[in-house]
Coordinates of C-alpha atoms in Angstrom, one line a residue:
Chain A
M29 CA -31.4 -8.4 -14.3
R30 CA -30.4 -4.8 -15.4
K31 CA -34.0 -4.2 -16.6
T32 CA -35.4 -5.4 -13.2
C33 CA -33.0 -3.3 -11.2
I34 CA -33.6 -0.2 -13.1
D35 CA -37.3 -0.6 -13.2
M36 CA -37.2 -1.0 -9.5
V37 CA -35.8 2.4 -9.1
H38 CA -39.0 3.8 -10.6
A39 CA -41.1 1.5 -8.4
L40 CA -39.2 2.7 -5.3
A41 CA -39.6 6.3 -6.4
K42 CA -43.4 5.8 -6.4
R43 CA -43.2 4.6 -2.9
D44 CA -40.7 7.1 -1.5
E45 CA -40.1 10.7 -2.5
R46 CA -36.5 10.5 -1.5
V47 CA -35.7 8.3 -4.4
V48 CA -33.8 10.1 -7.2
F49 CA -32.2 8.5 -10.3
I50 CA -29.1 9.9 -11.9
G51 CA -27.7 8.4 -15.0
S52 CA -24.5 9.5 -16.8
D53 CA -25.1 9.6 -20.6
L54 CA -27.2 6.2 -20.9
S55 CA -29.4 4.8 -23.4
P56 CA -31.9 7.2 -24.6
G57 CA -35.3 6.7 -22.9
L58 CA -33.9 5.0 -20.0
L59 CA -36.5 5.3 -17.2
A60 CA -38.7 7.3 -19.6
E61 CA -41.7 6.6 -17.6
M62 CA -40.1 7.7 -14.3
K63 CA -39.0 10.8 -16.0
Q64 CA -42.5 11.6 -17.1
E65 CA -44.0 10.8 -13.6
F66 CA -41.3 12.4 -11.6
P67 CA -39.3 14.9 -13.8
D68 CA -37.6 16.6 -10.9
R69 CA -36.2 13.2 -9.6
H70 CA -34.8 11.9 -12.8
Y71 CA -31.5 13.3 -14.0
M72 CA -29.6 12.1 -17.2
E73 CA -26.2 13.8 -16.8
G74 CA -23.1 14.1 -19.0
V75 CA -20.1 11.9 -19.5
A76 CA -18.8 13.2 -16.0
E77 CA -18.6 10.6 -13.4
A78 CA -16.8 12.5 -10.9
N79 CA -19.4 15.2 -10.9
F80 CA -22.4 12.9 -10.7
V81 CA -21.0 11.0 -7.9
G82 CA -20.3 14.3 -5.9
M83 CA -23.8 15.6 -7.0
A84 CA -25.4 12.4 -5.5
A85 CA -23.4 13.0 -2.3
G86 CA -24.8 16.4 -1.9
M87 CA -28.2 15.3 -2.4
A88 CA -27.9 12.6 0.1
M89 CA -26.4 14.9 2.6
D90 CA -29.7 16.5 2.4
G91 CA -31.8 13.5 2.9
L92 CA -32.3 12.1 -0.7
I93 CA -31.5 8.5 -1.8
P94 CA -29.9 8.8 -5.2
Y95 CA -29.7 5.7 -7.3
I96 CA -26.9 6.4 -9.9
N97 CA -26.1 4.3 -12.8
T98 CA -23.4 4.0 -15.5
I99 CA -21.0 1.4 -16.8
A100 CA -19.3 -0.4 -14.0
T101 CA -15.6 0.5 -15.1
F102 CA -16.4 4.1 -15.1
L103 CA -18.4 4.0 -12.1
T104 CA -15.4 2.6 -10.1
R105 CA -12.2 3.4 -11.9
R106 CA -12.9 7.0 -13.2
C107 CA -14.4 8.4 -9.9
Y108 CA -12.7 6.2 -7.2
E109 CA -11.8 9.3 -5.1
Q110 CA -15.4 10.7 -5.1
V111 CA -16.7 7.3 -4.3
A112 CA -14.2 7.0 -1.4
V113 CA -14.3 10.6 0.0
D114 CA -17.8 11.9 -1.0
L115 CA -19.8 8.7 -0.6
C116 CA -17.9 6.4 1.8
L117 CA -16.2 8.8 4.2
H118 CA -19.6 10.7 4.7
N119 CA -21.3 7.3 4.8
L120 CA -24.1 8.3 2.6
P121 CA -27.1 6.3 1.3
V122 CA -26.2 6.4 -2.5
R123 CA -26.7 3.3 -4.5
L124 CA -24.3 2.7 -7.5
I125 CA -25.9 0.7 -10.1
A126 CA -22.9 -0.8 -12.2
N127 CA -23.9 -2.0 -15.8
G128 CA -21.9 -4.9 -17.0
G129 CA -20.0 -6.1 -13.9
G130 CA -17.4 -8.6 -14.8
L131 CA -17.0 -9.8 -18.3
V132 CA -20.3 -8.6 -19.7
Y133 CA -18.9 -6.1 -22.1
A134 CA -16.2 -8.5 -23.5
P135 CA -16.7 -7.4 -27.1
L136 CA -15.7 -3.9 -26.1
G137 CA -12.5 -4.6 -24.6
P138 CA -10.6 -4.0 -21.4
T139 CA -11.6 -0.4 -21.0
H140 CA -15.2 -1.7 -20.4
V141 CA -14.6 -5.2 -18.7
A142 CA -14.9 -4.8 -15.0
I143 CA -12.5 -7.1 -13.5
E144 CA -11.5 -5.4 -10.3
D145 CA -14.7 -3.6 -9.4
L146 CA -15.6 -6.0 -6.5
A147 CA -12.0 -5.9 -5.2
I148 CA -11.7 -2.1 -5.1
M149 CA -15.1 -1.3 -3.8
R150 CA -14.6 -3.9 -1.1
A151 CA -11.6 -2.0 0.1
L152 CA -13.5 1.1 0.9
P153 CA -14.8 1.5 4.6
N154 CA -18.6 1.9 4.8
M155 CA -19.2 0.3 1.3
T156 CA -21.7 -2.4 1.0
V157 CA -21.1 -4.7 -2.1
V158 CA -23.7 -6.7 -3.7
A159 CA -23.8 -9.0 -6.8
P160 CA -27.2 -10.8 -7.2
A161 CA -27.2 -14.1 -9.2
D162 CA -30.3 -13.4 -11.2
A163 CA -33.2 -11.0 -11.9
E164 CA -35.3 -12.4 -9.1
E165 CA -32.7 -12.0 -6.6
M166 CA -32.1 -8.5 -7.9
R167 CA -35.8 -7.7 -7.4
R168 CA -35.6 -8.9 -3.8
F169 CA -32.6 -7.0 -3.1
M170 CA -34.0 -3.7 -4.6
E171 CA -37.1 -4.1 -2.5
I172 CA -35.0 -3.8 0.7
S173 CA -32.2 -1.4 -0.5
L174 CA -34.0 1.8 0.3
D175 CA -33.3 2.2 4.0
W176 CA -29.8 0.7 4.2
P177 CA -27.7 3.5 5.7
G178 CA -24.6 3.7 3.9
P179 CA -23.4 3.4 0.1
I180 CA -24.2 0.2 -1.8
Y181 CA -22.2 -0.9 -5.0
I182 CA -24.7 -3.1 -7.0
R183 CA -23.1 -5.1 -9.7
L184 CA -25.5 -5.9 -12.6
G185 CA -25.2 -9.0 -14.9
K186 CA -25.9 -9.2 -18.4
G187 CA -29.5 -10.2 -18.2
G188 CA -31.3 -13.3 -19.2
D189 CA -29.3 -15.3 -16.6
P190 CA -31.0 -18.4 -15.3
I191 CA -33.1 -18.1 -12.2
V192 CA -31.1 -20.1 -9.6
T193 CA -32.1 -18.3 -6.3
R194 CA -35.1 -19.2 -4.2
E195 CA -38.0 -16.8 -3.6
A196 CA -38.6 -18.2 -0.2
D197 CA -35.1 -17.2 0.9
G198 CA -36.0 -13.5 0.8
F199 CA -32.8 -11.2 0.7
E200 CA -30.9 -9.9 3.5
I201 CA -27.9 -7.6 3.1
G202 CA -24.8 -9.6 4.5
K203 CA -26.5 -12.9 4.3
A204 CA -25.2 -15.9 2.4
Y205 CA -27.5 -18.5 0.9
H206 CA -26.8 -22.3 0.9
L207 CA -28.2 -23.3 -2.4
R208 CA -26.9 -26.8 -2.6
E209 CA -26.0 -29.2 0.1
A210 CA -23.3 -31.8 -0.2
N211 CA -24.7 -35.3 0.1
G212 CA -22.7 -38.5 0.1
G213 CA -19.8 -38.8 -2.4
R214 CA -16.5 -40.5 -2.4
F215 CA -14.8 -37.6 -1.0
G216 CA -15.5 -35.2 1.9
P217 CA -17.6 -32.2 0.9
V218 CA -16.2 -29.6 -1.4
L219 CA -17.4 -26.0 -0.5
I220 CA -18.1 -23.8 -3.6
V221 CA -18.4 -20.2 -2.6
S222 CA -19.7 -17.9 -5.4
T223 CA -21.3 -14.6 -6.1
G224 CA -23.3 -13.0 -8.9
V225 CA -24.0 -15.0 -12.0
M226 CA -21.2 -17.4 -11.2
T227 CA -23.5 -19.0 -8.8
G228 CA -25.5 -20.6 -11.6
R229 CA -22.4 -22.0 -13.1
A230 CA -21.2 -23.2 -9.8
L231 CA -24.5 -25.0 -9.2
S232 CA -24.1 -26.7 -12.8
A233 CA -20.4 -27.7 -11.9
A234 CA -21.7 -29.1 -8.7
E235 CA -24.4 -31.1 -10.5
E236 CA -21.8 -32.4 -13.0
L237 CA -19.4 -33.4 -10.1
A238 CA -22.2 -35.3 -8.3
G239 CA -22.2 -37.6 -11.2
D240 CA -18.5 -38.3 -10.7
G241 CA -19.1 -38.9 -6.9
I242 CA -17.7 -35.6 -5.7
A243 CA -20.4 -33.9 -3.3
C244 CA -20.5 -30.1 -3.3
D245 CA -22.0 -27.5 -1.1
V246 CA -22.7 -24.2 -2.9
L247 CA -22.9 -21.2 -0.9
H248 CA -24.0 -18.0 -2.8
L249 CA -22.8 -14.7 -1.4
P250 CA -24.8 -12.0 -3.0
T251 CA -23.3 -9.7 -0.3
I252 CA -19.5 -9.7 -0.8
K253 CA -19.3 -7.0 2.0
P254 CA -20.2 -7.4 4.7
L255 CA -19.3 -11.1 4.5
D256 CA -21.4 -13.7 6.1
G257 CA -18.8 -15.1 8.4
S258 CA -20.8 -17.5 10.3
A259 CA -22.3 -19.3 7.3
L260 CA -18.8 -19.4 5.8
Q261 CA -17.1 -20.8 8.9
R262 CA -19.8 -23.5 9.4
L263 CA -19.5 -24.9 6.0
A264 CA -15.7 -24.4 5.7
A265 CA -15.3 -26.3 9.0
K266 CA -16.3 -29.5 7.5
A267 CA -15.1 -28.9 3.9
R268 CA -12.1 -31.0 2.6
L269 CA -11.7 -28.3 -0.2
L270 CA -12.8 -24.6 -0.8
V271 CA -13.3 -23.3 -4.1
T272 CA -14.3 -19.8 -4.6
V273 CA -15.7 -18.7 -8.0
E274 CA -16.1 -15.1 -9.2
E275 CA -16.4 -13.1 -12.6
G276 CA -13.4 -10.9 -11.8
T277 CA -9.8 -10.7 -10.9
V278 CA -8.5 -13.2 -8.1
V279 CA -6.6 -10.3 -6.7
G280 CA -8.8 -8.8 -3.8
G281 CA -12.2 -10.0 -4.7
L282 CA -14.6 -12.7 -3.3
G283 CA -11.8 -15.4 -3.2
S284 CA -9.5 -13.0 -1.1
A285 CA -12.4 -11.9 1.1
V286 CA -13.3 -15.5 2.0
V287 CA -9.8 -16.7 2.5
E288 CA -8.9 -13.6 4.6
L289 CA -11.8 -14.4 6.9
L290 CA -11.2 -17.9 7.3
A291 CA -7.3 -17.7 7.7
E292 CA -7.8 -15.3 10.5
R293 CA -9.5 -17.9 12.6
L294 CA -7.1 -19.1 15.3
E295 CA -9.0 -22.3 15.8
G296 CA -8.2 -23.2 12.1
G297 CA -10.9 -23.9 9.5
L298 CA -9.3 -23.1 6.4
P299 CA -9.3 -26.1 4.1
P300 CA -7.2 -26.3 0.9
V301 CA -8.2 -23.6 -1.4
R302 CA -8.7 -23.0 -5.2
R303 CA -9.7 -19.5 -6.1
L304 CA -11.2 -19.2 -9.6
G305 CA -11.6 -16.0 -11.5
V306 CA -9.9 -13.8 -13.7
P307 CA -6.1 -14.1 -13.5
D308 CA -4.0 -11.1 -12.7
V309 CA -4.0 -9.8 -16.4
F310 CA -5.9 -7.6 -18.6
L311 CA -7.9 -9.7 -21.1
H312 CA -6.8 -8.6 -24.6
D313 CA -9.6 -10.5 -26.3
Y314 CA -13.2 -9.8 -27.4
G315 CA -16.0 -12.2 -28.4
D316 CA -18.7 -12.5 -25.7
Q317 CA -19.0 -12.9 -21.9
D318 CA -19.1 -16.7 -22.3
W319 CA -15.9 -16.8 -24.3
L320 CA -13.9 -14.8 -21.9
M321 CA -15.3 -16.9 -19.1
E322 CA -13.9 -20.0 -21.1
R323 CA -10.7 -18.4 -21.5
C324 CA -10.4 -17.9 -17.7
G325 CA -11.7 -21.5 -17.0
L326 CA -15.0 -20.2 -15.4
Q327 CA -17.5 -22.3 -17.5
P328 CA -19.2 -25.2 -15.5
H329 CA -17.3 -27.9 -17.2
Q330 CA -14.1 -26.2 -16.5
I331 CA -14.9 -25.5 -12.9
A332 CA -15.9 -29.0 -12.4
K333 CA -12.7 -30.3 -13.9
T334 CA -10.5 -27.9 -11.7
I335 CA -12.4 -29.2 -8.7
A336 CA -12.1 -32.9 -9.7
D337 CA -8.3 -32.5 -10.4
A338 CA -7.8 -30.9 -6.9
V339 CA -9.9 -33.7 -5.3
N340 CA -7.9 -36.3 -7.1
V341 CA -4.6 -34.7 -5.7
L342 CA -6.0 -34.4 -2.2
A343 CA -7.5 -38.0 -2.3
A344 CA -4.1 -39.5 -3.3
A345 CA -2.2 -37.4 -0.7
Chain B
M187 CA 11.1 32.7 -3.2
V188 CA 8.9 35.5 -4.4
A189 CA 6.2 35.1 -7.1
D190 CA 6.6 36.3 -10.4
P191 CA 6.0 40.1 -11.2
I192 CA 2.7 39.2 -13.2
A193 CA 1.2 37.5 -10.1
L194 CA 2.3 40.6 -7.9
A195 CA 0.8 43.0 -10.3
R196 CA -2.5 41.1 -10.0
S197 CA -2.6 41.4 -6.3
P198 CA -5.1 43.9 -4.8
A199 CA -4.1 47.0 -3.1
S200 CA -6.3 46.4 -0.2
P201 CA -7.3 48.9 2.5
P202 CA -5.5 48.0 6.0
L203 CA -6.7 45.0 7.9
D204 CA -9.1 46.0 10.5
Q205 CA -9.0 44.7 14.2
R206 CA -11.3 41.9 13.5
S207 CA -9.3 40.6 10.6
L208 CA -6.2 40.9 12.7
T209 CA -7.8 39.2 15.6
L210 CA -9.1 36.3 13.3
R211 CA -5.4 35.9 11.8
G212 CA -4.1 36.0 15.4
M213 CA -6.3 32.9 16.2
V214 CA -5.0 31.1 13.2
V215 CA -1.4 31.7 14.3
D216 CA -2.2 30.7 17.9
A217 CA -3.8 27.4 16.5
L218 CA -0.4 26.6 14.9
E219 CA 1.0 25.9 18.2
G220 CA -1.0 22.7 18.5
G221 CA -0.2 21.0 15.3
E222 CA 3.1 22.8 14.6
R223 CA 2.1 22.9 10.9
G224 CA -0.6 24.1 8.6
H225 CA -1.5 25.6 5.3
I226 CA -0.8 29.2 6.4
G227 CA -0.6 31.1 3.3
S228 CA -3.9 29.3 2.1
A229 CA -5.8 30.2 5.4
M230 CA -4.7 33.8 5.3
S231 CA -5.8 34.5 1.9
L232 CA -9.3 33.3 2.9
I233 CA -9.9 35.2 6.1
E234 CA -12.0 38.0 4.9
I235 CA -13.9 35.8 2.5
M236 CA -14.9 33.5 5.4
R237 CA -15.4 36.4 7.7
V238 CA -17.8 38.2 5.6
L239 CA -19.7 35.1 4.8
Y240 CA -20.1 34.1 8.3
D241 CA -20.5 37.5 9.6
D242 CA -22.8 39.0 7.1
V243 CA -24.1 36.6 4.4
L244 CA -24.8 33.1 5.7
D245 CA -28.1 32.2 7.4
V246 CA -26.8 29.6 10.0
R247 CA -27.5 28.6 13.4
P248 CA -24.5 27.6 15.5
E249 CA -26.7 26.2 18.3
D250 CA -28.3 24.0 15.5
P251 CA -25.8 23.3 13.0
G252 CA -28.0 20.8 11.0
W253 CA -31.0 23.1 10.8
S254 CA -32.5 22.2 7.5
G255 CA -33.2 25.9 6.3
R256 CA -29.6 27.0 6.6
D257 CA -27.4 28.2 3.8
R258 CA -24.8 25.7 3.1
C259 CA -21.2 26.8 2.9
I260 CA -18.5 24.1 1.7
L261 CA -14.9 24.9 2.0
S262 CA -14.0 23.0 -1.1
K263 CA -10.2 24.1 -0.6
G264 CA -10.1 22.1 2.7
H265 CA -6.5 22.9 3.3
G266 CA -7.6 26.4 4.0
C267 CA -9.5 25.0 7.1
L268 CA -7.8 27.2 9.7
A269 CA -9.7 30.1 8.3
L270 CA -13.0 28.1 8.6
Y271 CA -12.2 26.9 12.0
V272 CA -11.6 30.3 13.6
L273 CA -14.8 31.6 12.1
L274 CA -16.9 28.5 13.3
A275 CA -15.3 28.9 16.8
D276 CA -15.8 32.6 16.8
K277 CA -19.4 32.1 15.9
G278 CA -20.0 29.4 18.7
F279 CA -20.3 26.3 16.6
F280 CA -17.7 24.7 19.2
P281 CA -15.6 26.1 21.9
V282 CA -12.7 28.5 21.0
D283 CA -10.5 26.4 23.3
E284 CA -10.6 23.6 20.7
L285 CA -8.5 25.7 18.2
A286 CA -5.5 24.9 20.5
T287 CA -5.9 21.3 19.7
F288 CA -5.3 21.8 16.0
C289 CA -3.8 18.6 14.4
R290 CA -3.2 17.1 17.9
R291 CA -4.1 13.5 18.8
G292 CA -7.7 13.1 19.6
S293 CA -8.6 16.6 18.2
I294 CA -11.6 17.1 16.1
L295 CA -9.7 19.7 14.1
G296 CA -7.5 18.1 11.5
G297 CA -5.4 19.6 8.8
H298 CA -8.4 19.1 6.6
P299 CA -12.0 19.6 7.8
E300 CA -14.2 16.6 8.6
A301 CA -17.9 17.0 8.7
E302 CA -18.4 14.1 11.0
L303 CA -16.2 15.6 13.7
V304 CA -16.7 19.4 13.4
P305 CA -20.0 21.2 14.0
G306 CA -20.7 23.6 11.2
V307 CA -18.5 21.8 8.6
E308 CA -20.9 20.9 5.7
A309 CA -18.6 18.2 3.9
S310 CA -15.2 16.6 4.4
T311 CA -12.8 18.2 2.1
G312 CA -9.2 18.1 1.5
A313 CA -9.1 16.1 -1.9
L314 CA -9.5 19.0 -4.2
G315 CA -12.3 19.4 -6.8
H316 CA -15.1 17.7 -4.9
G317 CA -17.0 20.7 -3.4
L318 CA -18.6 22.1 -6.4
S319 CA -20.3 18.8 -7.4
I320 CA -21.4 18.4 -3.8
G321 CA -22.8 21.9 -3.9
V322 CA -24.8 21.2 -7.2
G323 CA -26.4 18.2 -5.4
M324 CA -27.3 20.3 -2.3
A325 CA -28.6 23.1 -4.6
L326 CA -30.7 20.5 -6.6
A327 CA -31.9 19.0 -3.3
A328 CA -33.0 22.5 -2.0
R329 CA -34.9 23.0 -5.1
M330 CA -36.5 19.5 -4.9
Q331 CA -37.4 20.0 -1.3
G332 CA -38.8 23.5 -1.8
R333 CA -36.2 25.2 0.5
Q334 CA -34.8 28.7 0.0
G335 CA -31.3 28.1 1.4
R336 CA -28.2 28.9 -0.8
V337 CA -25.2 27.0 -1.2
F338 CA -21.7 28.7 -1.2
V339 CA -18.7 26.7 -2.4
V340 CA -15.3 28.3 -1.7
M341 CA -12.6 26.9 -3.9
G342 CA -8.9 27.8 -4.3
D343 CA -7.2 28.8 -7.6
G344 CA -5.1 25.8 -7.7
E345 CA -8.0 23.7 -6.8
I346 CA -9.7 24.6 -10.1
N347 CA -7.0 22.9 -12.0
E348 CA -9.1 19.9 -11.2
G349 CA -11.2 18.8 -14.2
S350 CA -14.1 17.8 -11.9
V351 CA -14.7 21.4 -11.1
W352 CA -15.4 22.1 -14.7
E353 CA -17.7 19.0 -15.0
A354 CA -19.6 20.5 -12.0
A355 CA -19.7 24.0 -13.4
M356 CA -21.3 22.7 -16.6
C357 CA -23.8 20.8 -14.6
A358 CA -24.6 23.7 -12.5
A359 CA -25.4 25.9 -15.5
K360 CA -27.4 23.2 -17.2
H361 CA -29.8 23.1 -14.1
R362 CA -29.8 26.8 -13.9
L363 CA -28.8 26.8 -10.3
S364 CA -29.3 30.3 -9.2
N365 CA -29.0 29.2 -5.6
L366 CA -25.4 28.0 -6.1
I367 CA -22.7 30.6 -5.6
A368 CA -19.1 29.6 -6.4
V369 CA -16.3 31.7 -4.5
I370 CA -12.7 31.7 -5.7
D371 CA -9.9 32.5 -3.6
Y372 CA -7.7 33.7 -6.2
N373 CA -4.4 34.4 -4.6
K374 CA -2.4 33.4 -7.7
I375 CA -0.2 31.1 -5.9
Q376 CA -0.5 27.4 -5.8
S377 CA 1.8 24.9 -4.1
A378 CA 4.6 24.7 -6.5
G379 CA 4.6 28.4 -7.7
S380 CA 2.4 30.9 -9.3
T381 CA -0.6 29.9 -11.1
A382 CA 0.7 31.8 -14.1
E383 CA 3.5 29.5 -14.1
I384 CA 2.1 26.2 -13.1
L385 CA -1.2 26.2 -14.8
E386 CA -2.4 29.5 -16.2
L387 CA -6.0 30.3 -15.3
E388 CA -6.5 33.4 -17.2
P389 CA -8.8 34.6 -18.7
L390 CA -10.5 33.2 -15.5
A391 CA -13.7 35.5 -15.5
D392 CA -14.3 34.6 -19.2
K393 CA -14.0 30.9 -18.5
W394 CA -16.6 31.0 -15.8
R395 CA -18.8 33.0 -18.0
A396 CA -18.2 30.5 -20.9
F397 CA -19.4 27.8 -18.6
G398 CA -22.7 29.5 -17.8
F399 CA -21.9 31.5 -14.6
A400 CA -22.8 35.0 -13.9
E401 CA -19.5 36.6 -12.6
T402 CA -18.2 39.4 -10.5
E403 CA -14.9 40.1 -9.0
C404 CA -13.7 42.0 -6.1
D405 CA -10.8 42.7 -3.8
G406 CA -10.9 39.5 -1.4
H407 CA -9.4 41.4 1.6
D408 CA -11.7 44.4 1.4
V409 CA -14.8 43.6 3.6
T410 CA -16.9 46.4 2.3
A411 CA -16.2 45.1 -1.3
L412 CA -16.8 41.6 -0.3
R413 CA -20.1 42.6 1.3
A414 CA -21.3 44.3 -1.8
A415 CA -20.3 41.3 -3.9
F416 CA -22.3 38.9 -1.9
E417 CA -25.3 41.2 -1.5
G418 CA -25.6 41.0 -5.1
V419 CA -25.8 37.3 -5.5
P420 CA -27.5 35.7 -7.2
L421 CA -26.0 37.5 -10.0
A422 CA -28.5 36.0 -12.4
A423 CA -32.1 34.9 -11.9
D424 CA -31.8 31.6 -13.8
G425 CA -28.2 30.5 -13.4
P426 CA -25.3 29.9 -11.0
S427 CA -23.0 32.8 -10.0
V428 CA -19.2 32.9 -9.3
V429 CA -17.5 35.6 -7.1
I430 CA -13.7 35.8 -8.0
C431 CA -11.9 37.3 -4.9
H432 CA -8.5 38.6 -5.8
T433 CA -6.5 37.8 -2.7
V434 CA -2.9 37.6 -1.4
K435 CA -1.5 34.3 -0.3
G436 CA -0.3 34.7 3.4
K437 CA -2.1 38.1 3.6
G438 CA -1.1 39.9 6.7
I439 CA 2.0 38.3 7.5
G440 CA 4.5 40.2 5.4
F441 CA 7.3 37.7 5.1
A442 CA 4.9 35.0 3.9
E443 CA 2.9 37.1 1.4
H444 CA 3.2 35.8 -2.2
D445 CA 5.6 33.1 -1.1
P446 CA 4.7 29.5 -2.3
A447 CA 6.9 28.2 0.6
W448 CA 4.1 29.3 3.0
H449 CA 1.4 27.2 1.2
H450 CA 2.0 24.7 3.8
R451 CA 4.7 25.1 6.7
S452 CA 5.7 22.3 9.2
R453 CA 7.9 22.4 12.3
I454 CA 6.6 25.5 13.3
D455 CA 8.1 26.5 16.6
A456 CA 7.4 29.2 19.2
D457 CA 10.0 31.6 17.7
L458 CA 8.3 31.5 14.3
I459 CA 4.7 32.0 15.9
A460 CA 6.1 35.0 17.6
D461 CA 7.6 36.3 14.3
M462 CA 4.2 35.8 12.8
H463 CA 2.4 37.7 15.5
A464 CA 4.9 40.5 15.2
A465 CA 4.3 40.5 11.4
L466 CA 0.7 40.9 12.0
E467 CA 1.2 43.8 14.5
Q468 CA 3.3 45.7 12.0
G469 CA 0.5 45.4 9.4

């Protein structure tokens, strides 16, 4: 997914002379071919996130479309004021490509593990937040990213994630994709809402639950903001249980966004809820992404068990 | 409270303010009737810098503020916006009558300038330490797009406490941005006290030189000296410039000069406004 995204910046630069790449002290040779082809539109800047966000803002004010890239925690925590004021207040078309969204940088510890990036980016007016599920969806998103009028936060997965999205769906910012339909089952439909690479795990969990007679809809939200309210409301209206799954803190992220939207409906429509994600703690552990997911209960068998337990409680009520 | 003797010793012995400088200051004082508050000391130290930029230096078109060939001028110390507002109004970017709405409900003129609302404001500022990075981006954009326009970024001395300013300075030097000119309103007083006391900046010129800027200094209230300084930019053919302007916080209003208490004042009533006008007349 990461390689696809970065390579797409070069592809977009070939198509449109407004496209600029700015990295912050990333891997040597990153986008070397773009640098060779467009040396005046490839910038590798220092470890100075506040500056490179402001610099991108200045370029965008004069008509350019900068794609800027660094590690997710540094792109969000370090320069939050520049993102808020320089990019969002001015509503500028800058694309923030965030390496290692979620738990990808598990072995590097809590300074590098991005647990609240979705939450704090979502809180900013004018910001659009996307987290594709796989490399193919990332490519489809990048194809249409050029002319979106405001800033976009783009969360990258680790790479090598299984392809779970469908080419035929295309990509539309702000649209949810109904990747699995609930069918039959011993309990009314469970609606699983997920984003990013968690959608693959949510689909696996749904498959496991089908064997247990629990039918799940899986709604994939590659855009966390703006939220596809109509798709959510349509599926939530018939759901007996709503489960949100995200690779990040449960405070303010996807689960919060979904529940806030549904809870505001005067006609009702918010079923019982389980929000799955990182609990409100820093994760003082290492290993790898899969291990931290396991610790947070985010692997498919754990998601399935949480849902089955909730279903059993609801069925007995 | 009066600033420490060291700060006073650094203050310029400027020529008397001429009628235009007094008129612009009078417009600032009048605008205070609207919001009954404002960063008065911070605006007064800026008047001659902004006046010379808009009168003599910047190539801008008030009737077409977005003209792509213009020089960009970012007031990075956004709290000094009253000085910018009076110049923009004076030049015709918006009607002078708007000044009376300063900080009022529904006004376009807030306590910090917003690009979305105010014609001629290049960037919304107020959070300090943002302008130079934006200016770096604009200067690079001009280079990429083959435009001749220059980018001026006006910063306060307290503002350059921010680390982001020095990130931007290194970046500007790396890219040899001769079309980028930093301007420092060096009035030696920040919100809490003198810069010498709160966070010493000296040797300031050496710092900028060490960061790759060609540097000049001038009396920031002497319009002749300011014109000469700006006529000399870029100071280097292959790198950014900085013009350090030695100024007086609250300049022109005797009882406010050098006094951090006048960095920002609220609850400004008609009597105080009259006192400020009287002080301006006394020179």
